[in-house]
Short mmCIF file of C-alpha atoms in Angstrom, two decimals:
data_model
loop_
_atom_site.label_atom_id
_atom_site.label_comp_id
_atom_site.label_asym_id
_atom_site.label_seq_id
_atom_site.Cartn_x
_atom_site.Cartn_y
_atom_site.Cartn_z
CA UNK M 83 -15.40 -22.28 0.68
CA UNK M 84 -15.23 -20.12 3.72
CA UNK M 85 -14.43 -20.69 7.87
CA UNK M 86 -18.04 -20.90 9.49
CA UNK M 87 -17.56 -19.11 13.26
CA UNK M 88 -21.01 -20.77 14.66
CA UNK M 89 -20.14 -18.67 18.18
CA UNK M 90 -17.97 -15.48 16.64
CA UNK M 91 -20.73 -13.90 16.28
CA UNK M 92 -22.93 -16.68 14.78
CA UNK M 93 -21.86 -17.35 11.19
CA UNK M 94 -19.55 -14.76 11.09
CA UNK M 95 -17.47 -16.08 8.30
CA UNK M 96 -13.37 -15.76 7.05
CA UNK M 97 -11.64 -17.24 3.94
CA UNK M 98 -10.54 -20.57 3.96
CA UNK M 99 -7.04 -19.39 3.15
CA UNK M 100 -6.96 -16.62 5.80
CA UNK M 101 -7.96 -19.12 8.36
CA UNK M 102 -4.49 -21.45 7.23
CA UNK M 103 -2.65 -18.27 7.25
CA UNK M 104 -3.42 -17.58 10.69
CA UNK M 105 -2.41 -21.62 11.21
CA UNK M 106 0.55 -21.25 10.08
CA UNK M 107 1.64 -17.73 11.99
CA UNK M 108 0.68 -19.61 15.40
CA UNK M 109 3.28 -22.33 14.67
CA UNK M 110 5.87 -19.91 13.91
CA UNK M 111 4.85 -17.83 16.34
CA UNK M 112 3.79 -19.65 19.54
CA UNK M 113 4.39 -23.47 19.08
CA UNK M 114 5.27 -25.31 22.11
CA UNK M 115 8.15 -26.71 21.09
CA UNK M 116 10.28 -25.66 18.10
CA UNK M 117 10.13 -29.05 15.61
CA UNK M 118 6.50 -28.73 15.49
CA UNK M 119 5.72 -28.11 11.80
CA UNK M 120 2.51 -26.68 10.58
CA UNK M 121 2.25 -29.35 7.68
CA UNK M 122 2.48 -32.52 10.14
CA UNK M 123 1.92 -31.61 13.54
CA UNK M 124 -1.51 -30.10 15.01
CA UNK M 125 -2.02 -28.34 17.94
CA UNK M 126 -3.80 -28.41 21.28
CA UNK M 127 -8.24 -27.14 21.17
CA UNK M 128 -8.36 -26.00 24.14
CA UNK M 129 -11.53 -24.73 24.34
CA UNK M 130 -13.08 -23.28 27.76
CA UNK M 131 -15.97 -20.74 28.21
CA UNK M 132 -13.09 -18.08 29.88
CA UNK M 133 -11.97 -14.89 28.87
CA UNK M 134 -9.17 -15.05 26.59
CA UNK M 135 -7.33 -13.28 29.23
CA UNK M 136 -7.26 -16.34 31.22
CA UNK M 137 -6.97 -18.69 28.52
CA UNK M 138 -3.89 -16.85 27.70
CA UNK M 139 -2.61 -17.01 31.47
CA UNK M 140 -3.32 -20.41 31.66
CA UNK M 141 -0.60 -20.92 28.85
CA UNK M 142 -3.09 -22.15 25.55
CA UNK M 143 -2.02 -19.04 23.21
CA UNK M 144 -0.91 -22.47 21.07
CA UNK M 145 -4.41 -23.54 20.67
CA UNK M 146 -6.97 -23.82 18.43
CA UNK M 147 -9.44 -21.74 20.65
CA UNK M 148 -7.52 -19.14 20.92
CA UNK M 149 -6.42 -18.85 17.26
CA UNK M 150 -10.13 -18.70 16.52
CA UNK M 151 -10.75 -15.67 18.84
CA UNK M 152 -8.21 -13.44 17.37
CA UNK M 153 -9.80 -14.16 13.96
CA UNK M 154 -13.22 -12.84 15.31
CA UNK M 155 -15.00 -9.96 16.70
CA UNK M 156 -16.46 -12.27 19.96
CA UNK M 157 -12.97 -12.69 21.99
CA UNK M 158 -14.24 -13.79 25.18
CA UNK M 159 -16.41 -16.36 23.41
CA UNK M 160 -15.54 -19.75 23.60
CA UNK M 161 -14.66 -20.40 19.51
CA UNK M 162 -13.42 -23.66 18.64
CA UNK M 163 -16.23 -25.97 19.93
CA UNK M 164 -17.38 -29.13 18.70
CA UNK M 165 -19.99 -27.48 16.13
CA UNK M 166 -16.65 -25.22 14.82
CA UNK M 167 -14.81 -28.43 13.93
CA UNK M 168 -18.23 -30.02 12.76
CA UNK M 169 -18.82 -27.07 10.62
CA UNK M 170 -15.59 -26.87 9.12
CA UNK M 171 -14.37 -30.58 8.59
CA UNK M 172 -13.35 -29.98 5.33
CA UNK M 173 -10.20 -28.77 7.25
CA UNK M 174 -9.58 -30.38 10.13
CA UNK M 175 -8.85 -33.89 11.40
CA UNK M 176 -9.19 -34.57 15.20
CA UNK M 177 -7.03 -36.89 17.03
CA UNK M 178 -5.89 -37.43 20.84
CA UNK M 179 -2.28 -36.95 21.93
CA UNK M 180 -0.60 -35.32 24.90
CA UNK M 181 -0.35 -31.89 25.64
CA UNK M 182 3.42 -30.95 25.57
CA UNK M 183 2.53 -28.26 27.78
CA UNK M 184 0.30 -30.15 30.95
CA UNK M 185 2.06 -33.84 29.61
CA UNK M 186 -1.82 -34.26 29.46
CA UNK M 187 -3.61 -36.69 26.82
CA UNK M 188 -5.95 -34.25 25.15
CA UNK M 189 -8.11 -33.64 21.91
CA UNK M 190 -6.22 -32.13 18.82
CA UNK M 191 -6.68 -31.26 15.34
CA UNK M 192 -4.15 -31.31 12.57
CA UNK M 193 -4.72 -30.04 8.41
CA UNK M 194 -6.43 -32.38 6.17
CA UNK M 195 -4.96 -32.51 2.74
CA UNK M 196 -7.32 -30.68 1.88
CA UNK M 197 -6.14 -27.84 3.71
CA UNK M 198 -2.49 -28.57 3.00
CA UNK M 199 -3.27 -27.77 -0.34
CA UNK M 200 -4.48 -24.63 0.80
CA UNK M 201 -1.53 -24.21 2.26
CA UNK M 202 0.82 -23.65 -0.18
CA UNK M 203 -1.13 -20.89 -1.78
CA UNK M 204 -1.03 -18.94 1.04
CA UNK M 205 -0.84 -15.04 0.09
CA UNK M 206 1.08 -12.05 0.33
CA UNK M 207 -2.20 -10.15 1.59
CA UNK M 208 -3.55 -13.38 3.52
CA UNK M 209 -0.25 -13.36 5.31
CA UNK M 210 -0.76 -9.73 5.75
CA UNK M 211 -4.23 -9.75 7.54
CA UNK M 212 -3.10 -12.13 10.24
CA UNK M 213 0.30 -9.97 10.94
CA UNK M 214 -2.06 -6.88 10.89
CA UNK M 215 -4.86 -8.93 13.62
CA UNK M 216 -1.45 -9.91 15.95
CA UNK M 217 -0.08 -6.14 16.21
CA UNK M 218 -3.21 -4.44 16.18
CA UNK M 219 -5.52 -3.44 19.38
CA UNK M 220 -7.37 -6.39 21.05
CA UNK M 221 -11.38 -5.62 21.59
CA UNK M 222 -13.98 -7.86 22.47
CA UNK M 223 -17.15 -6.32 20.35
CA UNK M 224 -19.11 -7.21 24.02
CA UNK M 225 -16.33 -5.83 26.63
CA UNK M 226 -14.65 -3.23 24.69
CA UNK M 227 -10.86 -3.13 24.31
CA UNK M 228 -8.89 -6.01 26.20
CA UNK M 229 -5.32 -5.35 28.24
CA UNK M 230 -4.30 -8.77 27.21
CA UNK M 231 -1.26 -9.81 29.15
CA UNK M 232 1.84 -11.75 27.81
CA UNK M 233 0.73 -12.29 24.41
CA UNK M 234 2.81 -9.75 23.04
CA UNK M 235 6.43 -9.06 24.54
CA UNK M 236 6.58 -5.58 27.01
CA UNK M 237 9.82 -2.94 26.34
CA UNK M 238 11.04 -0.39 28.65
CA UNK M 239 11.24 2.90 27.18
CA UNK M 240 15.03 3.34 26.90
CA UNK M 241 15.53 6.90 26.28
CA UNK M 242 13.91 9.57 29.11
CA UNK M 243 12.20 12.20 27.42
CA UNK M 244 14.19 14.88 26.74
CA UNK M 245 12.66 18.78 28.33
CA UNK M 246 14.21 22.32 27.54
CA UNK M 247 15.00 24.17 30.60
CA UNK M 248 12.53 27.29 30.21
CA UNK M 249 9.65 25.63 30.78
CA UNK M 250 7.96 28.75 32.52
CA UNK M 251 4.54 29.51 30.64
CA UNK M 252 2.54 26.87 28.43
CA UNK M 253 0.26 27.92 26.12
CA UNK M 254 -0.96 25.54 24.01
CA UNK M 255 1.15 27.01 20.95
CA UNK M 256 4.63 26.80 23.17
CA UNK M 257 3.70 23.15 24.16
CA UNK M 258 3.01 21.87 20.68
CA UNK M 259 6.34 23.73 20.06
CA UNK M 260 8.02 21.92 22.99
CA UNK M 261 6.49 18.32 21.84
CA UNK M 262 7.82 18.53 18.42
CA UNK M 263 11.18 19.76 19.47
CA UNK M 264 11.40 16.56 21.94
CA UNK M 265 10.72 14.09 19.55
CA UNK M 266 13.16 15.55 17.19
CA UNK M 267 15.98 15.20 19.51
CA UNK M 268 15.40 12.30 20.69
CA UNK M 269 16.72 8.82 19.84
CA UNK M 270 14.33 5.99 18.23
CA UNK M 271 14.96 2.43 17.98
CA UNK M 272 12.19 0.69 16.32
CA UNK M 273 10.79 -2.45 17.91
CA UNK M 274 8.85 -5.46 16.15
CA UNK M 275 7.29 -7.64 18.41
CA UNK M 276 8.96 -6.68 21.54
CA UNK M 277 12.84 -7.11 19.53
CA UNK M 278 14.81 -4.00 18.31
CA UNK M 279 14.96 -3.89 14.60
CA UNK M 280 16.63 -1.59 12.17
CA UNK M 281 19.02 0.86 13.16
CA UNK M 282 18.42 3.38 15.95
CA UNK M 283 17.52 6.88 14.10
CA UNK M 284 17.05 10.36 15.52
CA UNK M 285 14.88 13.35 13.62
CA UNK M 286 11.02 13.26 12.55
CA UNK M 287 12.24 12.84 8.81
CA UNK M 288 14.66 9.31 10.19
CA UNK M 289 11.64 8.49 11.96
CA UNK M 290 9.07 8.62 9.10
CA UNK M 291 11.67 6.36 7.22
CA UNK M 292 11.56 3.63 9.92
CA UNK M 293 7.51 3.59 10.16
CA UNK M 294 5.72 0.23 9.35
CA UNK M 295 2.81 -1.63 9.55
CA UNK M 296 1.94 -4.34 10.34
CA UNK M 297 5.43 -5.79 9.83
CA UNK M 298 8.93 -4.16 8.63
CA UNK M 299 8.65 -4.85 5.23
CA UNK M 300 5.45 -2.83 4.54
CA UNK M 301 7.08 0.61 5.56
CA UNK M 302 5.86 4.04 3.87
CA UNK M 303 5.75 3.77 0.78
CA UNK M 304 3.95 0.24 0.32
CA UNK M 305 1.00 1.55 3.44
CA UNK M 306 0.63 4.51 0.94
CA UNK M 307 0.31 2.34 -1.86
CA UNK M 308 -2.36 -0.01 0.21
CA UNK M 309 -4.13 3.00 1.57
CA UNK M 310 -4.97 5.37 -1.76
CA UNK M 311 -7.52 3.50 -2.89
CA UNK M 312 -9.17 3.52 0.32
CA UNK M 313 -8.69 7.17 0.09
CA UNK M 314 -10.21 7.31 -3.35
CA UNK M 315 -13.04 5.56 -2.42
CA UNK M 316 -13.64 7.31 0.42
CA UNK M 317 -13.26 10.65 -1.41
CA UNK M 318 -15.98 9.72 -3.79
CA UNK M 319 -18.39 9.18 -0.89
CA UNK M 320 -17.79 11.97 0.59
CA UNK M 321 -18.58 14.18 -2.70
CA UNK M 322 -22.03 12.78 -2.99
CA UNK M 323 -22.27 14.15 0.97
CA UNK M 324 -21.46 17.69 -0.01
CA UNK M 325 -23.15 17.90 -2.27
CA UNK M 326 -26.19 17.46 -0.22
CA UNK M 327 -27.01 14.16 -1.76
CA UNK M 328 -27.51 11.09 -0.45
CA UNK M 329 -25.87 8.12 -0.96
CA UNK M 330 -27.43 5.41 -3.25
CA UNK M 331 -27.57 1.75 -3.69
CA UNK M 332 -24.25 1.12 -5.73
CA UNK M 333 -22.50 3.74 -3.08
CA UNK M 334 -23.62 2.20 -0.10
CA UNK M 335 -21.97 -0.84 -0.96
CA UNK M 336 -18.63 1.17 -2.07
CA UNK M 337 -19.31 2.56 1.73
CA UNK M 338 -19.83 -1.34 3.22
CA UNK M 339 -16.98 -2.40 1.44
CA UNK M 340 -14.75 0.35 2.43
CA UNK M 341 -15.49 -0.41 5.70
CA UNK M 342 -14.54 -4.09 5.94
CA UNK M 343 -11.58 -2.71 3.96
CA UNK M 344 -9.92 -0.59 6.59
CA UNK M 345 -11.01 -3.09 9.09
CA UNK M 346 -8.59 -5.64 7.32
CA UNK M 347 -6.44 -3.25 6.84
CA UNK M 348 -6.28 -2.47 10.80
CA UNK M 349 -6.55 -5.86 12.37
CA UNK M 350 -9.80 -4.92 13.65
CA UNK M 351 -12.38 -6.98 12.63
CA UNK M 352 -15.72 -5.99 13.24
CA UNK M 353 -19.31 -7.26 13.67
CA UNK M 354 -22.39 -5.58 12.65
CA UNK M 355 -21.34 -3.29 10.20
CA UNK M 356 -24.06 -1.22 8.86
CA UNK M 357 -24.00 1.41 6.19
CA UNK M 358 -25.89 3.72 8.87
CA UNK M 359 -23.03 3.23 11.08
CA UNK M 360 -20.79 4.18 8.29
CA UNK M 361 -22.74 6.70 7.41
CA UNK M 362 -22.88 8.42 10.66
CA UNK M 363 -18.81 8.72 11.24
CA UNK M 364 -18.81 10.44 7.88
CA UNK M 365 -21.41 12.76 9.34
CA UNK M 366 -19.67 12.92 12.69
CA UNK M 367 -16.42 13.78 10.77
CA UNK M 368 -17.87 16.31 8.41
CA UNK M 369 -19.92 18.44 11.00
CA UNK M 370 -17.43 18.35 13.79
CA UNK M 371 -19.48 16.35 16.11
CA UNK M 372 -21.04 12.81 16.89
CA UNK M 373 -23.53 12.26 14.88
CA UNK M 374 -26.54 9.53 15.16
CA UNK M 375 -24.62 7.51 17.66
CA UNK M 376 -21.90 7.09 15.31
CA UNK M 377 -19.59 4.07 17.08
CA UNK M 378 -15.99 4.84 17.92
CA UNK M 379 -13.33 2.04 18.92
CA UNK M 380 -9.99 1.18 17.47
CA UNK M 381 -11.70 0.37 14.06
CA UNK M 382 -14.04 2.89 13.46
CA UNK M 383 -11.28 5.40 14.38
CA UNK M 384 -9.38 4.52 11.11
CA UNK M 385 -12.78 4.56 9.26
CA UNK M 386 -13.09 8.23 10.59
CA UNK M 387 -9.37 9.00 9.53
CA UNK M 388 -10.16 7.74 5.87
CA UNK M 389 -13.33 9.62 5.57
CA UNK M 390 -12.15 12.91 6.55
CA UNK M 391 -8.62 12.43 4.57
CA UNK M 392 -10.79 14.56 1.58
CA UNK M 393 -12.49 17.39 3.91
CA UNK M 394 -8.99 19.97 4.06
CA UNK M 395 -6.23 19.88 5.97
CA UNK M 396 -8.04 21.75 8.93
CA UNK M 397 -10.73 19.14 9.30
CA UNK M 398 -8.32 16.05 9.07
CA UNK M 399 -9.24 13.34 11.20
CA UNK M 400 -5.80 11.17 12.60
CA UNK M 401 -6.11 7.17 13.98
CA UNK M 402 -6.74 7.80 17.95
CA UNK M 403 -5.35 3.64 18.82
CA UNK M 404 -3.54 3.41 21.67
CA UNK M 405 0.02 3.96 19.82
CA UNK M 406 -0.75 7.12 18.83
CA UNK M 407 -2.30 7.87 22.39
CA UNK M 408 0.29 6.87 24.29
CA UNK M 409 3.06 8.60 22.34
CA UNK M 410 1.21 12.01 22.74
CA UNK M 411 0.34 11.10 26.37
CA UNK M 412 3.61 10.03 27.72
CA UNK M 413 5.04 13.48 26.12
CA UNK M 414 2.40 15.78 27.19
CA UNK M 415 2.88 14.12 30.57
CA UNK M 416 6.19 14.89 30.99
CA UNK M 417 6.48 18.37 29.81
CA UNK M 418 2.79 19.22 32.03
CA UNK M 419 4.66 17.79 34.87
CA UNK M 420 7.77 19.13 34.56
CA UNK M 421 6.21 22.68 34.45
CA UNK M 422 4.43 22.22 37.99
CA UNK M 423 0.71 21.51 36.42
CA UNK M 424 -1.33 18.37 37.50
CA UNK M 425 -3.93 18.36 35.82
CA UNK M 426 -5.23 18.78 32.11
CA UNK M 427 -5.33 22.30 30.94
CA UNK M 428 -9.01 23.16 29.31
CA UNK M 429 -7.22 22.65 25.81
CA UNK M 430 -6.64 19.30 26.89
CA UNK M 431 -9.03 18.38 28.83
CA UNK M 432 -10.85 15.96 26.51
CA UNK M 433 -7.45 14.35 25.51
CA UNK M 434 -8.01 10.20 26.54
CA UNK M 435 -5.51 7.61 27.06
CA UNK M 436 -6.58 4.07 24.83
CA UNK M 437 -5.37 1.38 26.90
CA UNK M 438 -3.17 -0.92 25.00
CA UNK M 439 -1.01 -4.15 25.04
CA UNK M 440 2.67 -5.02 24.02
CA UNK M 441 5.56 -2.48 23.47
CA UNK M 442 6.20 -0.06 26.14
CA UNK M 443 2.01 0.68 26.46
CA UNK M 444 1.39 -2.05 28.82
CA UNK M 445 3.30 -0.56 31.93
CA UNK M 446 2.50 2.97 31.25
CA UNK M 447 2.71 5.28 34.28
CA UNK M 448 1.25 8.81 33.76
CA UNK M 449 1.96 11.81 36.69
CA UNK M 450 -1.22 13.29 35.16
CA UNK M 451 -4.99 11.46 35.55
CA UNK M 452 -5.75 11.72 31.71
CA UNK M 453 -9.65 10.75 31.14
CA UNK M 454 -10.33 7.24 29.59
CA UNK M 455 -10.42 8.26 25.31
CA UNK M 456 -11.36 5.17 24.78
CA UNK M 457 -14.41 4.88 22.08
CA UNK M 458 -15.00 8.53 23.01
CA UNK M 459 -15.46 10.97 19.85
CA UNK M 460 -14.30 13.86 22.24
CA UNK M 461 -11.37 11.95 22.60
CA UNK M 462 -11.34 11.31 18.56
CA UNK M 463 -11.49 14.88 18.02
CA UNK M 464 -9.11 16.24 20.54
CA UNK M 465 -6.62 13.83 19.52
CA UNK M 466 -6.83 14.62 15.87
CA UNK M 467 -6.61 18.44 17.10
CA UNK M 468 -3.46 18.24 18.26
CA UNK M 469 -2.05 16.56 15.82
CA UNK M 470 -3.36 18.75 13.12
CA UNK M 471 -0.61 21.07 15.09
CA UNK M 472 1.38 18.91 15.17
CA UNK M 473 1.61 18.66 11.31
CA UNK M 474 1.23 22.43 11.10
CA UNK M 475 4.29 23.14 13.53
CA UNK M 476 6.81 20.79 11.30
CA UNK M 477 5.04 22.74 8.22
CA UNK M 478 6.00 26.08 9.55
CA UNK M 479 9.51 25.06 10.11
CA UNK M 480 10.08 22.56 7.35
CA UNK M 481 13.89 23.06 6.47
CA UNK M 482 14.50 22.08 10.38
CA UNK M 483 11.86 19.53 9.85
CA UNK M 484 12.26 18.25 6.78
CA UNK M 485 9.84 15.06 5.46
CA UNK M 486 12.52 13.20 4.34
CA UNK M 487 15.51 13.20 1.42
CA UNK M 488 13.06 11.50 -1.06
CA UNK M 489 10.98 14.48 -0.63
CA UNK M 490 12.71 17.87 -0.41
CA UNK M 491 10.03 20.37 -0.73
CA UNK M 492 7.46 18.90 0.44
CA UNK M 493 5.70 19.83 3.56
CA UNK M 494 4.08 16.97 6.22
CA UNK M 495 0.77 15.32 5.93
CA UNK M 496 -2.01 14.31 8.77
CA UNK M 497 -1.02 10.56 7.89
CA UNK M 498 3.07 11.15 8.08
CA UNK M 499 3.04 12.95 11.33
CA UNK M 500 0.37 10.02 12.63
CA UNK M 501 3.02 7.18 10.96
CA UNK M 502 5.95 8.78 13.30
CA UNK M 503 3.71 9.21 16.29
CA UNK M 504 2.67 5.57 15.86
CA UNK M 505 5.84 3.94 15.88
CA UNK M 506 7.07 6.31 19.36
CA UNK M 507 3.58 4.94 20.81
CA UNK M 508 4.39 1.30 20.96
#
């Protein structure tokens, strides 16, 4: 049986077990009080017509409204309603108690044992799409990307970015140059969920080792493992493409299911996705441009990274989120600013910040007014531009730059260099 989302958009459906995974997460995660159990206790509905920027403020991240948004594309949309809990009775079972946050009598809903059952079968990869939805980018499929406040813990950058001294005349070759060299010398302590983890590393080859997603123990080598047959899949597709073909039945399904793929994959879940959609980022990858309205947004961004993975290393297409952003952003800044210049050069002029939540993003401060990237395909490409030579600058310099012990020899990928960025961006 699945989760029926009457409001998410309507019917927009999850897995049963997904849906007790998330359950589960939000009593670990944001319970009001720490002997509430996810087996005996309930929590708090909640529900209100707001944003969920306000239900957040108003202090219901442990409700059931709220744990229904983040599970669907519609996040301003009121979610667990009475037709929700109608719908889906096979799980719950309401009841009134107080509120241990207002000391307020108010409705509730707790597991049935039916869903109990469910429960204890919880996945690795059930477990995995929830952690992925809670570190990911929040968007709103009506208002676009959401700066959600206090739902994810803020850091202050604790190392100041490191510039040479002969920072005279920057041509785009030198400043690439000058990036690299930064991040290289610089300290990195890795953060999960707003806590340090790990130990604190220096050197793009330490930093690659310390990269995961969505949580510590998926690093590397199991997000390589997750992502090749994405790769494949999309590498297939793409074939058919260049070959001037067009895609049929059986492969615009492969395409669909891609899609929803990288979506879970992401966090990002999506509504409305069409293989013409699809379609068009592959086009908008392949010829360098947008093509046929082709969306762009924190999802579609990864679907453009897969797609391209197969089209040569010098039309490689790299996840523009907001991590990645930011990390490029706060360095470019820096080094821009520190050399006198206030505005974008022309080579960078296209180059958008993606606002973001949690991790050192939230109180960003740039010297330089970098354009909005967000669900901009100038953006995409500039963005995956740069870090093209990015990958290309560690490649020409590879015994100072080295990928890592494991791999002596080999040079740096789109995807490593975009691993190391994301972890600096958050």
């Amino acid at each position: 049986m699945k989760i029926n989302f009457p409001h998410g958009p309507k019917n927009h459906i999850i897995s049963e077990k997904k849906f007790i995974a998330a359950w589960k997460t939000w009593f670990l995660l944001f319970r009001t009080h720490e002997n509430l159990d996810a087996r005996f206790d309930g929590m708090p509905i909640s529900n209100s017509k707001t944003s969920l920027q306000e239900q957040i403020k108003k202090g219901k991240k442990f409700s059931l409204d709220v744990l229904c948004r983040m599970l669907v594309p519609h996040r301003n949309t009121m979610q667990a309603s009475t037709q929700f809990i109608e719908k889906n009775n096979q799980i719950f079972i309401e009841y009134s108690a107080k509120n241990l946050s207002t000391g307020r009598t108010a409705k509730h809903v707790r597991l049935s044992n039916y869903a109990l059952g469910l429960l204890e079968k919880i996945s690795h990869d059930d477990q995995y799409e929830i952690d992925a939805i809670l570190n990911a980018d929040i968007e709103d499929e009506k208002n676009g990307l959401l700066e959600i406040e206090n739902f994810e813990p803020e850091i202050t950058p604790q190392y100041p970015i490191s510039l040479p001294s002969n920072l005279t005349c920057l041509t785009q070759q030198s400043l690439v140059t000058t990036l690299v060299a930064t991040i290289h010398a610089e300290p990195f302590q890795p953060h999960y969920r707003g806590q340090p983890i790990m130990k604190q590393v220096q050197g793009w080859d330490r930093r690659l080792t310390s990269y995961f997603w969505p949580k510590p123990d998926f690093g590397v080598a199991e997000t390589e493992t997750r992502l090749r047959p994405l790769l494949d899949q999309a590498a297939a597709l793409q074939a058919t493409l260049r070959n001037g073909q067009i895609w049929t039945e059986a492969e615009k399904q492969s395409a669909h299911q891609l899609a929803e793929a990288i979506f879970l994959w992401g966090g990002v879940p999506q509504n409305n996705i069409t293989t013409e959609k699809i379609l068009a980022v592959f086009k908008s990858v392949n010829h360098g441009k947008q093509i046929e309205r082709a969306p762009m947004n924190s999802g579609w961004t990864k679907l453009a990274a897969i797609a391209s993975a197969s089209n040569g290393p010098a039309n490689e297409h790299v996840i523009w989120d907001s991590r990645v952003a930011h990390s490029l952003l706060k360095r470019l800044d820096s080094i821009l600013s520190a050399s006198g210049i206030t505005i974008p050069p022309d080579y960078l002029s296209h180059l958008g910040h993606i606002p973001g939540r949690g991790g050192s993003r939230t109180t960003a401060k740039y010297h330089i007014n970098w354009p909005n990237g967000y669900q901009k395909w100038s953006s995409q490409f500039a963005g995956s531009e740069i870090v093209r030579k990015i990958r290309d600058e560690l490649n020409k310099n590879i015994k100072l730059y080295p990928v890592g012990t494991s791999n002596q020899g080999a040079t740096w990928t789109l995807r490593e260099v975009e691993m190391v960025l994301f972890m600096d961006g958050y």
